[in-house]
Structures are given as structure tokens and as C-alpha cells.
Amino acid sequence: MIGTGPGDLAHLTPHAKKALEESEVVVGYNYYLTLLKPLLENKKILGSGMKREIERGHMALKEANTGKTVAVISSGDPGVYGMAGVIWELIKTTGSSLEVEVVPGVTAATAAAALLGAPLMHDFAVISLSDLLTPWETIKKRIEAAAVADFVTVIYNPKSIKRTHQIEFLRETFLKHRDPHTPVGIVKNAYRPEQEIILANLHNFTQQNIDMFSIVVIGNAQTYQFNDKLITPRGYRL
Amino acid sequence: MIGTGPGDLAHLTPHAKKALEESEVVVGYNYYLTLLKPLLENKKILGSGMKREIERGHMALKEANTGKTVAVISSGDPGVYGMAGVIWELIKTTGSSLEVEVVPGVTAATAAAALLGAPLMHDFAVISLSDLLTPWETIKKRIEAAAVADFVTVIYNPKSIKRTHQIEFLRETFLKHRDPHTPVGIVKNAYRPEQEIILANLHNFTQQNIDMFSIVVIGNAQTYQFNDKLITPRGYRL
């Protein structure tokens, strides 16, 4: 399970590159396979579309069970809402004794943070707003806790074409506990050619064009905007 | 501000390596400079000890103000309790117009998670227990919120020789909301030769040898141990 980091090969670690090179089969979401193309020559490639994680997991296990070395790729880090959990869960449920390794990568939260400035310099919470696999009541509870305890908050899967009300609930909840001017950063397609960075605030951020390729970072009570950057003070006396 | 990832050069991204190569001066915590040694030939090296972040920030700005290209290194990701915030804050307070870039790296939380299995497959909170720069009341509030809302919780700076009660408060708080058998993973010196991985549970984890080089990961209500791995289910029906 290899994390390929954000964007292109510039963020792929040598450890991840070596693991890819040693693999005979590479399994991944089609779009991410395209980004890795230069490294995939002479390998068996098994791609599939979005939301096909279980299918890709089974494909990978099937190949590995024939004795092949198989790479399962995730953009970012495979352990953050990625393929690492899927593979471990399948290994457990199928009683497999395959040897596996998780190769970490630069995760979307810190890639977005790097582009925004330094918003994650203090305690933060990471929440996915997708209720496909998680009861909405659980997500609501976490949104409320993050808002109350003044966590910098990173949102994955903030909004899709069909799923639009969750982010409005989040906004309303945060507005009960944080100033409407609290800075909010939105990063789309970090480190890819189509990268987009939007600076907004808690009052107006849901009016921005947010989609499933966006990471939303909401500042804590101390976060401020300086030029085009968001900075959360660590607490030093300067 | 360059994130060098965990451990040795195997986790340094090509982007970070290139940024280092292009630098004339490299500023960092002494120990991390040692790990990067092969890449630092013919460069001016400015190291200092622990807790000297502000000093290093000023050294870096001083060099940069003479027109030099300066790399400020952080292990892991520079934007997570690292040097990125320090530099941005100093740039703001000194009114500097230097051009700066944050280069993300594999952060300690996901490096630890990769070694533990897949504990961060669901919403998580990251909390530093160090109250040097943060009021203890703020940290307590965040511990309580993370416990109540069933976040997988990653603890940075869990305990030092002088600072030992915070982690006991955390344990007691979590025990009010989570089963004593909840799996807890402790990773020390991830991807370094002296790496150590300890599996424990909420009841007994503070009896382990935890120090400032440890990352502690507390599972959510669904996290389970499978062989020597911690897995947090994503919610798929398998």
C-alpha cells in the first residue's frame, strides 16, 4: 500500500518509488495511475474508477495470492481514508497470510497546509464529510467537538454534486463558536497543474466553488491571514 | 521550510531534495542535520539544540537577508508543530519581504500510522500535550472533545522527564468515554535504526516507556488489533 503524495512524482518518496519499482502488478484508481505513468512500464496495471476500493482490494489480493508482488496505490498517504485500511480489513476477513507493508506519503492535509502557509501549527482535527460509509450523526458529533474545542479543522470530501447540506451544517456549527472572520483556506488539486487556492472566511467560504477534489482548512481562534497566507501561531513570544 | 520526513533520506521527497540542493545555507536542529549529512556538502550549516526554534528562525532570516538561499529543515512536515509557522511569524513581525516556500513532508502521525497498520482510516485529532506554549486549560478542552466525539487521537510530545501528569489526565478522560481495551499504539523513532513499536491499550498504555520521541495513537470505538497491527475500519461492508 503505497502513498504517492500529492500531485506528480515530485512528492513521491524514494521509499515509495523503490516499492513501486519492485512491484510486478500495480493496482489503483485510474486517474492516479496516469500521474505515475513514467514508473509503470513493463508492469501489469489494474485500474478502476472512483468508489471501487473494495474491488481494487480484491484484485490486489488475487494477484498477490498467485505469488506476485503487488503495489496498491493511494494518492497522499494510504493510511488516511486510503487503501491501507481496505487491504488490512480484507486480509483479516479472508484469513490471508500475505506479507504487507504500508508506505507512507505526504498526506493531503499537510500538502494543502504547505500551500496555504502554516495553518496546522496547532492542534487540529481531520474530518471527512462523506456520509456514505459513516452515519451522519457521528460526523455531526465530531464537527461539534472540533468547533467547541477550537481545533484547526481539515475537511476531506467537503461536498459533492449530490451532497451539499453537510458543509452548511458545519458552517453554522462553527459560527456558533468561532468568529465569522475566521480564515478558511480551500485547496483544490494540490501540486497538480490545475491547482487552485482560495482564501475565504467562516462567513462566506461555502459560497466558493468547493468539490470532492477540495481540502478545506478552517483556522482556530488565533489563525490570521498575512498577505495571501494563513498562519496559526504556535504560541511563541516573538 | 523543508520537511524531511521521518527517519533517514528514504522518506525525503524529490521536491524537498531539490530545494535542499538549491540552498546555500541549511538551518536546523543538530540531530536532524546529522540525518541529512550526505546532502549537505559544501553548504553553510547552522545548527542549534532543542527548543531553539526562534533562534534558528532569526539565523535563517539573517542569512536570507544577505541574499542567500536558505533551507530551514524540520523532520516530518514543517507545517505540523514545525518550523513553517515560526518563519512565517517572524517574517510578519519583522516586516520582511523575503520569498518563502513550505515544502511538505511525510508527517510523524502518518509515518507512525503506517508502521502500526491502518489506525487513521477514520476522522482523527492531533494534539500536542506540551504546555510550554499552550495553556493547559486549552489542551484539556481538546482532549475532552477528542474523547467525547470518538476521534482516533494522535498525541505529539506525550511526556517528558519533567512533564508526566498530562498523559495521565488524558488516559482518565478517555477512559470515561472509551473502553479500557481500546487499542493504543506507541511509535518511537519511526524509520530510524532505534525504531520501537509498542502495542498497548487505554487501560495500560501509560505504563509503557513513553518519551518526547514517541507518537501515541489511540484508537476510536471501532479500532481493533489484528496480529501486531491496529486497524480502524473505514465503514465498508466486506
Coordinates of C-alpha atoms in Angstrom, one line a residue:
Chain A
M1 CA 0.0 0.0 0.0
I2 CA 1.9 2.9 -1.3
G3 CA 1.2 6.6 -0.7
T4 CA 2.2 8.6 -3.8
G5 CA 1.8 12.0 -2.2
P6 CA 0.0 15.0 -3.8
G7 CA 0.3 15.9 -7.5
D8 CA 3.0 14.4 -9.6
L9 CA 6.2 12.4 -8.9
A10 CA 8.0 15.4 -7.2
H11 CA 6.4 14.3 -3.9
L12 CA 6.9 10.5 -4.2
T13 CA 9.4 9.4 -1.6
P14 CA 12.4 7.3 -2.6
H15 CA 11.0 4.5 -0.4
A16 CA 7.7 4.6 -2.3
K17 CA 9.5 4.7 -5.6
K18 CA 11.5 1.7 -4.7
A19 CA 8.4 -0.2 -3.6
L20 CA 6.7 0.6 -6.9
E21 CA 9.8 -0.5 -8.9
E22 CA 9.9 -3.8 -7.0
S23 CA 6.2 -4.5 -7.8
E24 CA 5.1 -6.7 -10.7
V25 CA 1.5 -5.5 -10.6
V26 CA 0.1 -2.0 -9.8
V27 CA -3.5 -1.6 -8.7
G28 CA -5.0 1.9 -8.4
Y29 CA -7.7 4.4 -9.2
N30 CA -7.4 5.2 -12.9
Y31 CA -6.6 8.9 -12.6
Y32 CA -3.7 8.3 -10.1
L33 CA -2.2 5.6 -12.4
T34 CA -2.0 8.3 -15.1
L35 CA 0.1 10.5 -12.8
L36 CA 2.5 7.6 -12.2
K37 CA 2.8 6.5 -15.8
P38 CA 6.5 7.1 -16.2
L39 CA 7.2 4.5 -13.4
L40 CA 4.8 1.8 -14.6
E41 CA 6.5 0.5 -17.8
N42 CA 6.5 -3.3 -18.1
K43 CA 4.1 -3.8 -15.2
K44 CA 0.7 -5.3 -15.1
I45 CA -1.7 -2.4 -14.4
L46 CA -5.1 -2.9 -12.9
G47 CA -7.2 0.3 -12.7
S48 CA -10.7 1.0 -11.7
G49 CA -12.9 4.0 -11.1
M50 CA -13.9 6.0 -8.0
K51 CA -15.6 4.3 -5.1
R52 CA -14.3 0.9 -6.3
E53 CA -11.9 0.5 -3.4
I54 CA -13.2 -3.0 -2.4
E55 CA -13.0 -4.2 -6.0
R56 CA -9.4 -2.9 -6.2
G57 CA -8.6 -4.6 -2.9
H58 CA -9.9 -8.0 -4.1
M59 CA -8.0 -7.6 -7.4
A60 CA -4.8 -6.9 -5.4
L61 CA -5.2 -9.9 -3.1
K62 CA -6.0 -12.2 -6.0
E63 CA -2.7 -11.2 -7.8
A64 CA -0.7 -11.4 -4.6
N65 CA -2.1 -14.8 -3.9
T66 CA -0.5 -16.0 -7.1
G67 CA 2.9 -15.1 -5.6
K68 CA 3.2 -11.7 -7.3
T69 CA 4.5 -8.6 -5.7
V70 CA 1.6 -6.1 -5.9
A71 CA 1.5 -2.4 -5.3
V72 CA -1.8 -0.8 -4.3
I73 CA -1.5 2.9 -4.7
S74 CA -3.3 5.8 -2.9
S75 CA -2.7 9.5 -3.6
G76 CA -1.5 11.3 -0.5
D77 CA -1.0 8.8 2.4
P78 CA -2.6 5.4 2.1
G79 CA -3.5 5.4 5.8
V80 CA -5.7 8.5 5.8
Y81 CA -9.0 7.4 4.3
G82 CA -7.0 5.5 1.8
M83 CA -6.3 1.9 0.6
A84 CA -4.3 0.7 3.6
G85 CA -7.4 0.1 5.7
V86 CA -9.2 -1.7 2.9
I87 CA -6.3 -4.1 2.4
W88 CA -5.8 -4.8 6.1
E89 CA -9.5 -5.4 6.5
L90 CA -9.6 -7.8 3.5
I91 CA -6.6 -9.6 4.8
K92 CA -8.3 -10.2 8.1
T93 CA -11.7 -11.2 6.7
T94 CA -10.2 -13.6 4.1
G95 CA -7.8 -15.1 6.6
S96 CA -4.9 -14.3 4.3
S97 CA -1.3 -14.6 5.4
L98 CA 0.2 -12.3 2.8
E99 CA 3.1 -10.1 3.8
V100 CA 2.1 -6.4 3.6
E101 CA 3.7 -3.1 4.1
V102 CA 2.2 0.4 4.3
V103 CA 4.5 3.0 2.7
P104 CA 3.5 6.5 4.0
G105 CA 3.2 9.5 1.7
V106 CA 2.7 13.3 2.0
T107 CA -0.9 13.4 3.0
A108 CA -3.4 15.9 1.5
A109 CA -3.9 17.8 4.8
T110 CA -0.2 18.8 5.0
A111 CA 0.1 19.4 1.3
A112 CA -2.8 21.8 1.4
A113 CA -1.4 23.4 4.6
A114 CA 2.0 24.0 2.9
L115 CA 0.4 25.8 0.0
L116 CA -1.8 27.9 2.4
G117 CA 1.1 29.0 4.7
A118 CA 1.2 27.4 8.1
P119 CA -2.4 26.8 9.3
L120 CA -1.7 23.4 11.1
M121 CA 0.8 24.8 13.6
H122 CA -1.5 23.9 16.4
D123 CA -3.8 21.0 17.4
F124 CA -6.1 20.0 14.5
A125 CA -8.9 17.7 13.6
V126 CA -9.4 15.9 10.3
I127 CA -13.0 15.1 9.4
S128 CA -14.5 13.6 6.2
L129 CA -17.9 14.9 5.4
S130 CA -18.9 11.9 3.3
D131 CA -21.7 10.0 5.0
L132 CA -21.6 7.1 2.5
L133 CA -19.7 4.9 5.0
T134 CA -20.3 6.8 8.3
P135 CA -23.6 7.7 10.0
W136 CA -24.3 11.4 9.7
E137 CA -24.9 11.6 13.5
T138 CA -21.3 10.5 14.1
I139 CA -19.9 13.2 11.7
K140 CA -22.1 15.9 13.3
K141 CA -20.8 15.0 16.8
R142 CA -17.2 15.4 15.5
I143 CA -17.9 18.7 13.8
E144 CA -19.4 20.0 17.0
A145 CA -16.5 18.8 19.1
A146 CA -13.9 20.3 16.7
A147 CA -15.8 23.6 16.8
V148 CA -16.2 23.8 20.6
A149 CA -12.6 22.8 21.4
D150 CA -11.1 25.3 18.9
F151 CA -9.3 22.8 16.8
V152 CA -7.9 23.9 13.4
T153 CA -10.1 21.7 11.3
V154 CA -9.3 20.0 8.0
I155 CA -12.2 18.8 5.9
Y156 CA -11.9 15.9 3.4
N157 CA -14.7 15.2 0.9
P158 CA -16.4 18.5 1.8
K159 CA -19.1 18.5 -0.9
S160 CA -20.2 16.6 -4.0
I161 CA -22.8 17.4 -6.6
K162 CA -25.4 15.4 -4.7
R163 CA -24.1 16.1 -1.1
T164 CA -24.3 19.7 -0.3
H165 CA -26.0 20.2 3.1
Q166 CA -23.2 18.8 5.3
I167 CA -20.9 21.7 4.7
E168 CA -23.7 24.2 5.5
F169 CA -24.3 22.4 8.8
L170 CA -20.5 22.6 9.5
R171 CA -20.5 26.3 8.8
E172 CA -23.5 27.0 11.0
T173 CA -22.0 24.9 13.9
F174 CA -18.6 26.7 13.7
L175 CA -20.3 30.1 13.5
K176 CA -21.8 29.4 17.0
H177 CA -18.3 29.0 18.4
R178 CA -15.9 31.0 16.2
D179 CA -15.7 34.5 14.7
P180 CA -17.3 34.8 11.2
H181 CA -13.9 36.4 10.1
T182 CA -12.0 33.2 11.0
P183 CA -9.8 32.5 7.9
V184 CA -10.7 29.5 5.8
G185 CA -8.5 28.1 3.1
I186 CA -9.6 25.9 0.2
V187 CA -7.0 24.0 -1.8
K188 CA -8.0 22.1 -5.0
N189 CA -5.8 19.7 -6.8
A190 CA -2.7 20.5 -4.7
Y191 CA 0.6 20.4 -6.7
R192 CA -1.2 19.4 -9.9
P193 CA -1.3 21.7 -13.0
E194 CA -4.9 22.6 -12.2
Q195 CA -4.1 23.6 -8.6
E196 CA -6.3 26.3 -7.1
I197 CA -6.1 28.1 -3.8
I198 CA -9.0 30.1 -2.4
L199 CA -8.9 32.2 0.7
A200 CA -12.2 32.9 2.4
N201 CA -13.6 33.2 5.9
L202 CA -16.1 31.2 8.0
H203 CA -18.9 33.5 7.0
N204 CA -18.5 33.2 3.2
F205 CA -16.5 30.1 2.4
T206 CA -19.4 27.9 1.4
Q207 CA -20.1 30.3 -1.4
Q208 CA -16.9 29.2 -3.1
N209 CA -16.7 26.5 -5.7
I210 CA -15.9 23.5 -3.4
D211 CA -15.9 20.0 -4.8
M212 CA -14.6 16.5 -4.0
F213 CA -11.1 17.5 -5.0
S214 CA -11.0 20.2 -2.4
I215 CA -9.5 20.2 1.0
V216 CA -10.9 22.9 3.4
V217 CA -8.9 24.2 6.3
I218 CA -10.7 26.2 9.0
G219 CA -8.5 28.2 11.3
N220 CA -8.7 28.3 15.1
A221 CA -9.4 31.4 17.1
Q222 CA -5.8 32.6 16.7
T223 CA -5.3 31.9 12.9
Y224 CA -4.8 35.0 10.9
Q225 CA -4.3 35.9 7.2
F226 CA -1.0 37.6 6.3
N227 CA -0.7 38.6 2.7
D228 CA -2.0 35.5 0.9
K229 CA -1.1 33.1 3.6
L230 CA -2.9 31.6 6.6
I231 CA -0.9 31.4 9.8
T232 CA -1.8 29.7 13.1
P233 CA 0.5 30.9 15.8
R234 CA 2.3 28.2 17.8
G235 CA 2.3 30.3 20.9
Y236 CA 5.9 31.7 20.8
R237 CA 6.5 35.2 22.2
L238 CA 8.3 36.9 19.4
Chain B
M1 CA 11.0 25.4 5.2
I2 CA 11.6 21.9 4.2
G3 CA 10.0 18.7 5.7
T4 CA 12.5 15.9 5.6
G5 CA 10.0 13.2 6.6
P6 CA 10.6 10.5 9.3
G7 CA 13.9 8.7 9.7
D8 CA 16.5 8.8 7.0
L9 CA 16.7 10.0 3.4
A10 CA 14.3 7.2 2.2
H11 CA 11.4 9.5 3.0
L12 CA 12.7 12.8 1.7
T13 CA 10.7 13.7 -1.4
P14 CA 12.4 14.7 -4.7
H15 CA 10.9 18.2 -4.3
A16 CA 12.5 18.5 -0.8
K17 CA 15.8 17.1 -2.0
K18 CA 15.9 19.6 -4.9
A19 CA 15.1 22.5 -2.5
L20 CA 17.9 21.4 -0.2
E21 CA 20.3 21.1 -3.2
E22 CA 19.5 24.6 -4.3
S23 CA 20.2 26.1 -0.8
E24 CA 23.4 27.7 0.2
V25 CA 22.7 27.7 3.9
V26 CA 20.9 24.9 5.9
V27 CA 19.5 25.7 9.3
G28 CA 18.2 23.0 11.6
Y29 CA 18.1 21.2 14.9
N30 CA 21.5 19.5 15.2
Y31 CA 20.2 15.9 15.3
Y32 CA 18.2 16.3 12.1
L33 CA 21.2 17.8 10.3
T34 CA 23.1 14.6 11.1
L35 CA 20.5 12.5 9.3
L36 CA 20.8 14.7 6.2
K37 CA 24.6 14.8 6.2
P38 CA 25.1 13.2 2.8
L39 CA 23.2 16.1 1.2
L40 CA 24.9 18.9 3.0
E41 CA 28.4 19.0 1.5
N42 CA 29.7 22.5 0.6
K43 CA 26.9 24.2 2.4
K44 CA 27.0 26.5 5.3
I45 CA 25.4 24.6 8.2
L46 CA 23.8 26.4 11.2
G47 CA 22.6 24.0 13.8
S48 CA 21.2 24.5 17.3
G49 CA 19.7 22.4 20.1
M50 CA 16.1 21.6 21.1
K51 CA 13.6 24.4 21.9
R52 CA 15.8 26.9 20.0
E53 CA 13.2 27.3 17.2
I54 CA 13.1 31.1 17.5
E55 CA 16.9 31.3 17.4
R56 CA 17.0 29.2 14.3
G57 CA 14.3 31.3 12.7
H58 CA 16.4 34.5 13.3
M59 CA 19.6 32.8 12.0
A60 CA 17.7 31.8 8.8
L61 CA 16.2 35.3 8.2
K62 CA 19.6 36.9 8.8
E63 CA 21.3 34.7 6.2
A64 CA 18.4 35.1 3.7
N65 CA 18.5 38.9 4.1
T66 CA 22.1 38.8 2.8
G67 CA 20.6 37.4 -0.4
K68 CA 21.4 33.7 0.2
T69 CA 19.0 30.8 -0.4
V70 CA 18.4 29.3 2.9
A71 CA 16.8 26.0 3.8
V72 CA 15.2 25.6 7.3
I73 CA 14.6 22.0 8.0
S74 CA 12.0 20.2 10.1
S75 CA 11.7 16.5 10.5
G76 CA 8.3 15.2 9.3
D77 CA 6.3 18.0 7.9
P78 CA 7.4 21.6 8.7
G79 CA 3.8 22.8 9.0
V80 CA 2.8 20.4 11.8
Y81 CA 4.2 22.0 15.1
G82 CA 7.3 22.6 12.9
M83 CA 9.4 25.5 11.6
A84 CA 7.0 26.8 8.9
G85 CA 4.9 28.7 11.5
V86 CA 8.0 30.2 13.2
I87 CA 9.4 31.5 9.9
W88 CA 6.0 32.9 8.8
E89 CA 5.5 34.6 12.1
L90 CA 9.0 36.1 12.1
I91 CA 8.5 37.3 8.5
K92 CA 5.3 39.1 9.6
T93 CA 6.7 40.6 12.8
T94 CA 10.0 41.8 11.1
G95 CA 8.2 43.2 8.1
S96 CA 10.3 41.1 5.9
S97 CA 9.6 40.7 2.1
L98 CA 11.6 37.5 1.7
E99 CA 10.2 34.9 -0.8
V100 CA 9.4 31.7 1.1
E101 CA 8.1 28.3 0.3
V102 CA 6.9 25.5 2.5
V103 CA 7.9 22.1 1.2
P104 CA 5.7 19.4 2.8
G105 CA 7.0 16.1 4.1
V106 CA 5.7 12.8 5.4
T107 CA 4.4 13.9 8.9
A108 CA 5.1 11.9 12.1
A109 CA 1.4 11.0 12.5
T110 CA 1.1 9.1 9.2
A111 CA 4.6 7.6 9.5
A112 CA 3.6 6.2 12.9
A113 CA 0.3 5.0 11.4
A114 CA 1.9 3.2 8.5
L115 CA 4.1 1.2 11.0
L116 CA 1.1 0.5 13.2
G117 CA -1.2 -0.8 10.4
A118 CA -4.1 1.5 9.5
P119 CA -5.3 3.3 12.6
L120 CA -6.0 6.7 10.9
M121 CA -8.6 5.4 8.4
H122 CA -11.3 7.5 10.1
D123 CA -11.6 11.0 11.5
F124 CA -8.8 11.9 13.8
A125 CA -7.5 14.6 16.1
V126 CA -3.8 15.6 16.6
I127 CA -3.0 17.1 20.0
S128 CA 0.4 18.1 21.5
L129 CA 0.5 17.6 25.2
S130 CA 3.3 20.1 25.7
D131 CA 2.0 23.1 27.8
L132 CA 5.2 25.1 27.3
L133 CA 3.5 27.3 24.6
T134 CA -0.2 26.5 25.2
P135 CA -2.3 26.9 28.3
W136 CA -3.1 23.6 29.9
E137 CA -6.8 24.5 30.0
T138 CA -6.9 24.7 26.2
I139 CA -5.2 21.3 25.9
K140 CA -7.6 19.8 28.4
K141 CA -10.6 21.0 26.4
R142 CA -9.2 19.4 23.3
I143 CA -8.5 16.1 25.0
E144 CA -12.1 16.1 26.3
A145 CA -13.6 16.9 22.9
A146 CA -11.5 14.2 21.1
A147 CA -12.6 11.6 23.7
V148 CA -16.3 12.5 23.6
A149 CA -16.5 12.6 19.8
D150 CA -14.7 9.3 19.3
F151 CA -11.9 10.7 17.3
V152 CA -8.9 8.5 16.7
T153 CA -6.3 10.6 18.6
V154 CA -2.7 11.2 17.8
I155 CA -0.6 12.6 20.6
Y156 CA 2.6 14.6 19.9
N157 CA 5.0 15.4 22.8
P158 CA 3.2 13.0 25.1
K159 CA 5.6 13.1 28.0
S160 CA 8.9 14.4 29.1
I161 CA 11.1 13.7 32.1
K162 CA 9.6 16.7 33.9
R163 CA 6.1 16.6 32.4
T164 CA 4.3 13.4 33.3
H165 CA 0.8 14.3 34.6
Q166 CA -0.8 15.4 31.3
I167 CA -0.8 11.9 29.8
E168 CA -2.5 10.5 33.0
F169 CA -5.2 13.2 32.6
L170 CA -5.7 12.1 29.0
R171 CA -5.9 8.5 30.0
E172 CA -8.5 9.2 32.7
T173 CA -10.5 11.4 30.4
F174 CA -10.6 8.8 27.6
L175 CA -11.5 6.0 30.0
K176 CA -14.7 7.9 30.8
H177 CA -15.8 7.7 27.1
R178 CA -13.9 4.7 25.6
D179 CA -13.5 1.0 26.5
P180 CA -10.3 0.2 28.5
H181 CA -9.4 -2.4 25.9
T182 CA -9.3 0.3 23.1
P183 CA -6.0 -0.3 21.3
V184 CA -3.2 2.2 21.7
G185 CA -0.1 2.2 19.6
I186 CA 3.2 3.9 20.6
V187 CA 5.8 4.5 17.9
K188 CA 9.3 5.8 18.9
N189 CA 11.9 7.0 16.4
A190 CA 9.8 5.9 13.3
Y191 CA 12.0 4.7 10.4
R192 CA 15.2 5.2 12.4
P193 CA 17.5 2.4 13.4
E194 CA 16.4 2.7 17.0
Q195 CA 12.7 2.4 16.0
E196 CA 10.4 0.8 18.5
I197 CA 6.7 -0.1 18.2
I198 CA 4.6 -0.8 21.3
L199 CA 1.0 -2.1 21.3
A200 CA -1.0 -1.5 24.4
N201 CA -4.5 -0.4 25.4
L202 CA -6.2 2.5 27.0
H203 CA -6.0 0.9 30.4
N204 CA -2.3 0.2 30.5
F205 CA -0.5 2.4 27.9
T206 CA 0.8 4.9 30.3
Q207 CA 2.8 2.2 32.0
Q208 CA 4.9 1.9 28.8
N209 CA 8.2 3.8 28.3
I210 CA 6.8 6.9 26.6
D211 CA 9.1 9.9 25.9
M212 CA 9.4 13.0 23.7
F213 CA 10.4 10.9 20.6
S214 CA 7.1 8.9 20.9
I215 CA 3.9 9.3 19.0
V216 CA 0.9 7.8 20.7
V217 CA -2.1 6.8 18.6
I218 CA -5.4 6.0 20.5
G219 CA -8.0 4.1 18.5
N220 CA -11.7 5.0 18.2
A221 CA -14.5 2.8 19.4
Q222 CA -14.2 0.6 16.3
T223 CA -10.4 0.2 16.2
Y224 CA -9.2 -3.4 16.7
Q225 CA -5.9 -5.2 16.9
F226 CA -5.2 -7.9 14.3
N227 CA -2.0 -9.8 14.7
D228 CA 0.5 -7.0 15.5
K229 CA -1.4 -4.3 13.7
L230 CA -4.1 -1.7 14.6
I231 CA -6.9 -1.2 12.2
T232 CA -9.7 1.4 12.2
P233 CA -12.5 0.2 9.9
R234 CA -13.5 2.8 7.2
G235 CA -17.0 1.5 7.3
Y236 CA -17.1 -0.7 4.2
R237 CA -19.3 -3.8 4.3
L238 CA -16.9 -6.6 3.3

